[in-house]
Amino acid sequence: MSRFAEPQDELFRALNSSVSYDFRLAEYDLAQSRAHARMLGARGILAEHDVAVLLKGLDRVAEEVESARFEVHPHDEDVHMAIERRLTELAGPVGGRLHTARSRNDQVATDVAMFVRDSAEGAAALCTEAMAALLDLAERHLDWPLPGYTHLQRAQPVYLSHHLLAWLWKLRRDRERFRLCRTLSDELPLGAGALAGVNFDTDRATLAGELGFASVAPNSIDAVSNRDFVLDYLSAAATCATHLSQLGAEIVLWSSEEFGFCSVADAFASGSSIMPQKKNPDAAELLRAKAPRVVGHLSALHGVLHGLPLTYNKDLQEDKEHLFDAVDTLELSLSVAARMLEGITFDRARMAAAAADEMLAATDVADLLVTRDVPFRQAHGVVAGLVRHAVDSGRRLSELTEAELGELAPDLPPAALAGVLSEHGWLETKVSEGGTSLARVRTQIERARAELEPAAG
Ligand code: ARG
């Protein structure tokens, strides 16, 4: 019997059906169904012989799923109905007993929480791989100077190792966000029923243990309406994808003829169908372009969830495609980023030539005046005057005459200025904690290594 006198409209079926994409959750659905059946038996809610038949049937369904022999029927609304339908075909009417003390509402929340948990762990592990690639690059380019930029204008010189490690720390925070997401998806929804709990004395603690959850969701209403863990994953993924986008953008820029700082391995570049000389950094460009897609999934889910009354609403079905595509996009992007970084090469001479630009020492010249008791703001003005004079007359700072210096910067002894400009020691004077001097970079590398040790990773 059905509640409905009329068959389902075909167009509504197309709108309503989720099996084409949520079948991806089949392994989780089967795992929770096995645990649920065992628990029902242990509690005396189902007879042990029925449980044995159910478990055997579930094993056969699992075999079909694993070997891709499972046939989804057009009338299977979602993964849960498809599995129950097949179980009943294989095990007989006892298959209908599996849904005792369970609703698809707590079932789907459980599947998605398990999927998010695994995906968050996977993303954290991929962050670690990308971090390892960056650390390796940093160690191999410890003392290679290049200009650091603000506003994409040359600002102050830094070591390449220091610059590369900046990306590592961003990924470390991403990894923390995925770990937090994993922790926050660790409460078992199963057992909440449709929304109010169930009419049987179930054993949720055992279920939680078997399914790898740290605890049981304390409120059935919250449990079936909660999709925070999906938001958490998407939010962590959006930030991480944005970092990869920034990294990709920098590689595109640096590998251009204009910069010439780096070159990606041929395996991560492609040619042009018309211009034979081209080597395009497509992988980096696509890292740059994938981020908005992930961010879009995050804002889409905020859109789905906002304004929803408690508890389960069919709107919640719209969490999955956003989640799945974000997971696929992010995992591919992180894997490509790590591999591309492993094979990237840098042009030491090009970077050194750019870093030798004397103008990069302007702040250091101002600081020289500060050590001679000139207030920094005033020193800044004096050096700005020197820079302007040099630029206007088409010369470098070191080419200004003693007479000009005497007039424009009377507190600045020419010999001291020459020292700052010639010694190329602007990097080594950045001795503050977290700065670019080699001693500080070495300390940073030690910290980064500790982050990659198994206990931390
Ligand atoms: N396919 C549904 C989803 O993904 C499963 C839950 C359906 N629950 C219901 N009461 N119709 O959300």
Coordinates of C-alpha atoms and ligand atoms in Angstrom, one line a residue:
M1 CA 0.0 0.0 0.0
S2 CA 1.0 3.5 -0.6
R3 CA -0.2 6.7 1.0
F4 CA -0.7 8.1 -2.5
A5 CA -3.5 7.4 -5.0
E6 CA -1.5 8.7 -7.9
P7 CA 1.9 7.6 -9.2
Q8 CA 4.9 10.0 -8.8
D9 CA 5.2 12.6 -11.6
E10 CA 8.2 11.8 -13.7
L11 CA 9.6 15.3 -13.6
F12 CA 9.2 15.4 -9.8
R13 CA 11.0 12.1 -9.7
A14 CA 13.9 13.6 -11.5
L15 CA 14.0 16.5 -9.1
N16 CA 13.6 14.4 -6.0
S17 CA 16.0 11.6 -6.8
S18 CA 19.5 11.7 -5.3
V19 CA 20.7 8.2 -6.1
S20 CA 22.8 9.3 -9.1
Y21 CA 25.1 11.1 -6.8
D22 CA 24.5 9.9 -3.2
F23 CA 25.3 6.3 -4.2
R24 CA 28.8 7.4 -3.5
L25 CA 27.9 7.0 0.2
A26 CA 27.1 3.3 -0.2
E27 CA 30.1 2.0 1.8
Y28 CA 29.1 4.2 4.7
D29 CA 25.5 3.3 4.5
L30 CA 26.4 -0.4 4.5
A31 CA 28.8 0.0 7.4
Q32 CA 26.1 1.7 9.5
S33 CA 23.5 -0.8 8.5
R34 CA 25.6 -3.7 9.7
A35 CA 26.3 -2.0 13.0
H36 CA 22.7 -1.1 13.4
A37 CA 21.5 -4.7 12.7
R38 CA 24.0 -6.1 15.2
M39 CA 22.9 -3.6 17.8
L40 CA 19.2 -4.4 17.3
G41 CA 20.1 -8.1 17.8
A42 CA 22.2 -7.5 20.9
R43 CA 19.3 -5.4 22.4
G44 CA 16.8 -8.1 21.6
I45 CA 14.9 -5.7 19.3
L46 CA 15.4 -8.1 16.4
A47 CA 15.7 -11.9 16.7
E48 CA 19.2 -13.2 16.3
H49 CA 18.3 -15.4 13.3
D50 CA 16.8 -12.3 11.5
V51 CA 20.0 -10.4 12.2
A52 CA 22.1 -13.2 10.8
V53 CA 20.0 -13.1 7.6
L54 CA 20.3 -9.3 7.4
L55 CA 24.1 -9.4 7.9
K56 CA 24.5 -12.0 5.2
G57 CA 22.3 -10.1 2.8
L58 CA 24.3 -6.9 3.6
D59 CA 27.5 -8.7 2.8
R60 CA 26.2 -9.7 -0.6
V61 CA 25.0 -6.2 -1.3
A62 CA 28.5 -4.9 -0.3
E63 CA 30.1 -7.4 -2.7
E64 CA 27.9 -6.1 -5.5
V65 CA 28.8 -2.5 -4.7
E66 CA 32.5 -3.2 -4.4
S67 CA 32.6 -5.0 -7.7
A68 CA 30.5 -2.4 -9.4
R69 CA 27.8 -5.0 -10.1
F70 CA 25.1 -3.2 -8.1
E71 CA 22.3 -2.1 -10.4
V72 CA 20.5 1.0 -9.4
H73 CA 16.9 1.0 -10.5
P74 CA 15.2 4.0 -11.9
H75 CA 12.7 4.0 -9.0
D76 CA 15.4 3.9 -6.3
E77 CA 15.0 7.4 -4.8
D78 CA 18.4 7.5 -3.0
V79 CA 21.2 5.3 -1.8
H80 CA 19.3 4.2 1.3
M81 CA 16.3 3.0 -0.6
A82 CA 18.4 1.3 -3.3
I83 CA 20.3 -0.7 -0.7
E84 CA 17.2 -1.7 1.2
R85 CA 15.5 -2.7 -2.0
R86 CA 18.4 -4.9 -3.1
L87 CA 18.8 -6.3 0.4
T88 CA 15.1 -7.4 0.4
E89 CA 15.5 -9.0 -3.0
L90 CA 18.5 -11.0 -1.7
A91 CA 17.4 -11.7 1.9
G92 CA 13.6 -11.8 1.5
P93 CA 11.0 -9.9 3.6
V94 CA 13.3 -9.8 6.6
G95 CA 15.1 -7.0 4.7
G96 CA 12.2 -4.9 5.8
R97 CA 13.2 -5.3 9.4
L98 CA 16.5 -3.4 9.0
H99 CA 14.8 0.0 9.2
T100 CA 13.5 -0.8 12.7
A101 CA 14.4 2.1 15.1
R102 CA 15.9 4.1 12.3
S103 CA 14.9 6.8 9.9
R104 CA 16.5 8.0 6.7
N105 CA 16.9 11.3 8.5
D106 CA 19.4 10.0 11.1
Q107 CA 20.8 7.6 8.5
V108 CA 21.7 10.2 6.0
A109 CA 23.2 12.5 8.6
T110 CA 25.4 9.6 9.7
D111 CA 26.6 8.7 6.2
V112 CA 27.5 12.3 5.5
A113 CA 29.2 12.7 8.9
M114 CA 31.3 9.6 8.1
F115 CA 32.1 10.9 4.7
V116 CA 33.1 14.3 6.0
R117 CA 35.3 12.7 8.7
D118 CA 37.2 10.7 6.1
S119 CA 37.5 13.6 3.7
A120 CA 38.8 15.9 6.4
E121 CA 41.4 13.4 7.3
G122 CA 42.3 13.0 3.6
A123 CA 42.6 16.7 3.1
A124 CA 44.8 17.1 6.2
A125 CA 47.1 14.4 4.9
L126 CA 47.3 16.1 1.5
C127 CA 48.1 19.4 3.2
T128 CA 51.0 17.6 4.9
E129 CA 52.3 16.4 1.5
A130 CA 52.2 19.9 0.1
M131 CA 53.9 21.2 3.2
A132 CA 56.7 18.6 2.8
A133 CA 57.2 19.6 -0.8
L134 CA 57.6 23.3 0.3
L135 CA 59.9 22.4 3.1
D136 CA 62.1 20.5 0.8
L137 CA 62.2 23.4 -1.7
A138 CA 63.0 25.8 1.2
E139 CA 65.9 23.6 2.3
R140 CA 67.3 23.5 -1.2
H141 CA 67.1 27.3 -1.7
L142 CA 68.1 28.4 1.7
D143 CA 70.2 31.5 0.9
W144 CA 68.9 32.6 -2.6
P145 CA 68.0 36.3 -2.4
L146 CA 65.0 37.7 -4.3
P147 CA 62.9 40.8 -3.8
G148 CA 60.0 40.6 -1.5
Y149 CA 57.0 42.5 -2.8
T150 CA 54.2 44.6 -1.5
H151 CA 51.6 45.9 -4.0
L152 CA 53.6 43.8 -6.4
Q153 CA 56.3 46.5 -6.2
R154 CA 59.8 45.5 -5.1
A155 CA 59.9 46.1 -1.3
Q156 CA 62.7 44.4 0.6
P157 CA 64.9 41.5 -0.2
V158 CA 64.2 38.1 1.4
Y159 CA 65.6 34.6 1.0
L160 CA 63.6 32.2 -1.2
S161 CA 63.5 29.7 1.6
H162 CA 61.7 32.3 3.8
H163 CA 59.3 33.1 1.0
L164 CA 58.5 29.4 0.3
L165 CA 57.9 28.7 4.0
A166 CA 55.2 31.4 4.0
W167 CA 53.1 29.1 1.9
L168 CA 53.9 26.2 4.3
W169 CA 52.5 28.1 7.3
K170 CA 49.3 28.9 5.4
L171 CA 48.9 25.2 4.6
R172 CA 49.5 24.3 8.2
R173 CA 46.6 26.4 9.3
D174 CA 44.5 24.8 6.6
R175 CA 45.5 21.4 8.0
E176 CA 44.4 22.6 11.5
R177 CA 41.0 23.7 10.0
F178 CA 40.5 20.2 8.5
R179 CA 41.4 18.6 11.8
L180 CA 38.9 20.7 13.7
C181 CA 36.3 19.8 11.1
R182 CA 37.1 16.1 11.7
T183 CA 36.7 16.6 15.5
L184 CA 33.4 18.4 15.1
S185 CA 32.0 15.7 12.9
D186 CA 32.6 13.1 15.6
E187 CA 29.1 12.9 17.2
L188 CA 26.9 10.0 16.1
P189 CA 23.5 11.1 14.6
L190 CA 22.3 7.5 14.2
G191 CA 19.6 6.6 16.8
A192 CA 18.0 10.0 16.6
G193 CA 15.3 8.5 14.4
A194 CA 13.2 10.9 12.4
L195 CA 13.7 13.7 14.9
A196 CA 12.4 12.6 18.3
G197 CA 14.3 9.5 19.2
V198 CA 12.9 6.0 18.7
N199 CA 10.5 3.7 20.5
F200 CA 13.2 1.2 21.4
D201 CA 15.9 1.1 24.0
T202 CA 18.8 1.2 21.5
D203 CA 22.5 1.2 22.3
R204 CA 23.9 4.3 20.7
A205 CA 27.2 4.3 22.6
T206 CA 28.1 0.9 21.1
L207 CA 27.0 2.1 17.6
A208 CA 29.2 5.1 18.0
G209 CA 32.2 3.0 19.0
E210 CA 31.7 0.6 16.1
L211 CA 31.4 3.4 13.6
G212 CA 34.3 5.3 14.9
F213 CA 32.5 8.2 16.4
A214 CA 33.9 9.7 19.7
S215 CA 30.4 10.3 21.2
V216 CA 26.7 10.2 20.6
A217 CA 24.9 13.4 19.5
P218 CA 23.0 14.5 22.7
N219 CA 19.9 15.9 21.0
S220 CA 17.9 14.1 18.4
I221 CA 16.4 17.3 17.0
D222 CA 19.9 18.8 16.5
A223 CA 21.3 15.5 15.2
V224 CA 18.9 15.2 12.2
S225 CA 19.1 18.9 11.3
N226 CA 22.8 19.3 11.8
R227 CA 25.0 19.9 8.7
D228 CA 27.6 22.1 10.4
F229 CA 30.2 19.5 9.6
V230 CA 29.6 20.0 5.9
L231 CA 29.9 23.7 6.3
D232 CA 33.1 23.2 8.3
Y233 CA 34.6 21.1 5.6
L234 CA 33.5 23.5 2.8
S235 CA 34.8 26.4 4.8
A236 CA 38.2 24.8 5.4
A237 CA 38.3 23.7 1.7
A238 CA 37.4 27.2 0.5
T239 CA 40.3 28.8 2.5
C240 CA 42.7 26.1 1.4
A241 CA 41.7 26.4 -2.3
T242 CA 42.1 30.2 -2.0
H243 CA 45.7 29.6 -0.8
L244 CA 46.4 27.3 -3.7
S245 CA 44.9 29.9 -6.0
Q246 CA 47.3 32.5 -4.7
L247 CA 50.2 30.1 -5.0
G248 CA 49.2 29.3 -8.5
A249 CA 48.9 32.9 -9.4
E250 CA 52.4 33.6 -8.1
I251 CA 53.8 30.7 -10.1
V252 CA 52.1 32.0 -13.3
L253 CA 53.7 35.4 -12.6
W254 CA 57.1 34.1 -11.7
S255 CA 57.3 31.8 -14.6
S256 CA 56.6 34.6 -17.1
E257 CA 59.4 35.9 -19.3
E258 CA 59.0 39.2 -17.5
F259 CA 59.9 37.8 -14.1
G260 CA 61.8 34.7 -15.1
F261 CA 62.1 33.6 -11.5
C262 CA 61.0 30.0 -11.9
S263 CA 60.0 27.4 -14.4
V264 CA 57.5 24.5 -13.9
A265 CA 58.4 21.0 -15.0
D266 CA 57.3 20.1 -18.5
A267 CA 55.0 17.5 -17.0
F268 CA 52.9 20.4 -15.5
A269 CA 52.9 22.7 -18.5
S270 CA 51.3 22.5 -21.9
G271 CA 52.0 23.9 -25.3
S272 CA 50.0 26.1 -27.7
S273 CA 48.2 24.7 -30.7
I274 CA 49.6 27.5 -32.8
M275 CA 52.6 29.1 -31.2
P276 CA 55.4 26.5 -31.1
Q277 CA 57.5 28.3 -28.6
K278 CA 54.9 28.4 -25.8
K279 CA 55.2 26.6 -22.5
N280 CA 52.1 27.5 -20.6
P281 CA 51.8 27.0 -16.8
D282 CA 48.3 25.6 -17.1
A283 CA 48.4 23.6 -13.9
A284 CA 49.2 26.8 -11.9
E285 CA 46.5 28.7 -13.8
L286 CA 43.9 26.1 -13.0
L287 CA 44.9 26.1 -9.3
R288 CA 44.2 29.8 -9.5
A289 CA 40.8 29.3 -11.1
K290 CA 39.5 26.3 -9.0
A291 CA 39.2 28.3 -5.8
P292 CA 36.0 30.2 -6.6
R293 CA 34.3 27.0 -7.5
V294 CA 34.9 25.6 -4.0
V295 CA 34.0 29.0 -2.4
G296 CA 30.8 28.8 -4.5
H297 CA 29.9 25.5 -2.9
L298 CA 30.4 27.0 0.5
S299 CA 28.1 29.9 -0.2
A300 CA 25.6 27.7 -1.9
L301 CA 25.3 25.5 1.2
H302 CA 24.9 28.6 3.4
G303 CA 22.1 29.5 1.0
V304 CA 20.5 26.0 1.4
L305 CA 20.7 26.1 5.2
H306 CA 19.8 29.6 6.0
G307 CA 16.2 30.1 7.2
L308 CA 15.5 26.3 7.5
P309 CA 13.2 25.5 10.3
L310 CA 14.0 22.5 12.5
T311 CA 14.4 19.6 11.8
Y312 CA 14.9 17.6 8.6
N313 CA 13.8 19.3 5.4
K314 CA 14.3 17.9 2.0
D315 CA 16.5 21.0 1.3
L316 CA 19.2 19.1 3.2
Q317 CA 19.6 16.7 0.3
E318 CA 21.2 19.6 -1.5
D319 CA 24.3 19.3 0.7
K320 CA 25.8 16.4 -1.2
E321 CA 26.7 17.6 -4.6
H322 CA 28.4 20.7 -3.2
L323 CA 30.3 18.6 -0.7
F324 CA 31.4 15.9 -3.3
D325 CA 32.5 18.4 -5.9
A326 CA 34.4 20.4 -3.3
V327 CA 36.2 17.3 -2.0
D328 CA 37.1 16.2 -5.5
T329 CA 38.3 19.6 -6.6
L330 CA 40.3 20.2 -3.4
E331 CA 42.0 16.8 -3.3
L332 CA 43.0 17.1 -6.9
S333 CA 44.2 20.7 -6.5
L334 CA 46.3 19.8 -3.4
S335 CA 47.8 16.7 -5.0
V336 CA 48.7 18.7 -8.2
A337 CA 50.2 21.5 -6.1
A338 CA 52.4 19.2 -4.2
R339 CA 53.6 17.4 -7.3
M340 CA 54.2 20.6 -9.2
L341 CA 56.2 22.1 -6.4
E342 CA 58.4 19.1 -6.3
G343 CA 59.5 19.7 -9.9
I344 CA 59.7 23.5 -10.0
T345 CA 63.1 25.1 -10.7
F346 CA 64.3 28.6 -9.8
D347 CA 66.7 30.9 -11.6
R348 CA 69.1 32.1 -9.0
A349 CA 70.8 34.7 -11.2
R350 CA 67.5 36.3 -12.2
M351 CA 66.3 36.6 -8.7
A352 CA 69.7 37.8 -7.4
A353 CA 69.8 40.5 -10.1
A354 CA 66.3 41.7 -9.1
A355 CA 67.3 41.6 -5.4
A356 CA 70.4 43.6 -6.0
D357 CA 68.3 46.6 -6.8
E358 CA 69.7 49.2 -4.4
M359 CA 66.3 50.8 -3.9
L360 CA 65.4 47.7 -1.8
A361 CA 67.8 49.0 0.8
A362 CA 65.9 52.3 1.3
T363 CA 64.4 51.1 4.6
D364 CA 67.8 50.0 5.8
V365 CA 69.2 53.4 5.0
A366 CA 66.4 55.0 7.0
D367 CA 67.2 52.6 9.9
L368 CA 70.9 53.7 9.6
L369 CA 69.7 57.2 10.4
V370 CA 67.6 55.9 13.3
T371 CA 70.7 54.4 14.8
R372 CA 72.1 57.9 14.6
D373 CA 69.2 59.2 16.7
V374 CA 67.1 60.6 13.9
P375 CA 63.3 59.8 14.5
F376 CA 62.2 57.2 12.0
R377 CA 59.5 59.4 10.4
Q378 CA 62.1 62.1 9.7
A379 CA 64.6 59.5 8.4
H380 CA 61.9 58.1 6.1
G381 CA 61.5 61.7 4.6
V382 CA 65.3 62.1 4.2
V383 CA 65.7 58.8 2.3
A384 CA 62.6 59.5 0.2
G385 CA 64.3 62.7 -0.8
L386 CA 67.5 60.8 -1.7
V387 CA 65.5 58.2 -3.7
R388 CA 63.6 60.9 -5.6
H389 CA 66.8 62.8 -6.4
A390 CA 68.4 59.6 -7.7
V391 CA 65.4 58.5 -9.7
D392 CA 65.0 62.0 -11.2
S393 CA 68.6 62.1 -12.3
G394 CA 68.6 58.5 -13.5
R395 CA 71.2 57.2 -11.0
R396 CA 71.4 54.7 -8.2
L397 CA 71.7 55.7 -4.6
S398 CA 75.4 54.8 -4.5
E399 CA 76.0 57.2 -7.4
L400 CA 75.0 60.3 -5.5
T401 CA 77.9 62.6 -4.8
E402 CA 79.2 63.5 -1.4
A403 CA 78.1 67.1 -2.0
E404 CA 74.5 65.9 -2.8
L405 CA 74.5 63.7 0.3
G406 CA 75.8 66.5 2.4
E407 CA 72.9 68.7 1.3
L408 CA 70.1 66.2 1.3
A409 CA 71.1 64.0 4.2
P410 CA 73.6 65.8 6.5
D411 CA 73.2 63.2 9.3
L412 CA 74.2 60.4 6.9
P413 CA 78.0 59.8 6.7
P414 CA 78.7 58.8 3.0
A415 CA 80.9 55.9 4.2
A416 CA 78.1 54.4 6.3
L417 CA 75.7 54.8 3.4
A418 CA 78.2 53.1 1.0
G419 CA 78.5 50.3 3.6
V420 CA 74.8 49.6 3.7
L421 CA 74.4 49.8 -0.1
S422 CA 77.4 47.6 -0.9
E423 CA 77.4 44.9 1.7
H424 CA 74.3 43.2 0.5
G425 CA 73.7 42.6 4.1
W426 CA 70.1 43.8 4.1
L427 CA 68.9 40.3 4.5
E428 CA 71.2 39.3 7.3
T429 CA 70.2 42.3 9.4
K430 CA 66.6 41.1 9.5
V431 CA 67.4 39.3 12.8
S432 CA 64.0 39.7 14.5
E433 CA 62.1 36.5 15.3
G434 CA 60.3 35.3 12.2
G435 CA 62.5 37.5 9.9
T436 CA 64.5 36.5 6.9
S437 CA 68.0 36.4 8.3
L438 CA 69.5 32.9 7.8
A439 CA 69.6 32.2 11.5
R440 CA 65.9 32.9 11.8
V441 CA 65.1 30.9 8.7
R442 CA 67.0 27.9 10.1
T443 CA 65.0 28.1 13.3
Q444 CA 61.8 28.3 11.2
I445 CA 62.9 25.2 9.2
E446 CA 63.3 23.3 12.5
R447 CA 59.8 24.2 13.4
A448 CA 58.4 23.3 10.0
R449 CA 60.2 19.9 10.3
A450 CA 58.6 19.3 13.6
E451 CA 55.2 19.9 12.0
L452 CA 55.9 17.1 9.5
E453 CA 56.9 14.5 12.0
P454 CA 54.5 11.6 12.2
A455 CA 53.1 12.7 15.6
A456 CA 52.2 16.2 14.2
G457 CA 51.3 14.9 10.7
Ligands
ARG1 N1 18.0 11.5 0.2 C1 17.7 12.1 1.4 C2 18.8 13.2 1.7 O1 19.8 13.1 1.1 C3 17.7 11.1 2.5 C4 16.7 11.5 3.6 C5 15.3 11.5 3.2 N2 14.5 11.7 4.3 C6 13.2 12.0 4.1 N3 12.5 12.1 5.2 N4 12.7 12.1 2.9 O2 18.5 14.0 2.5

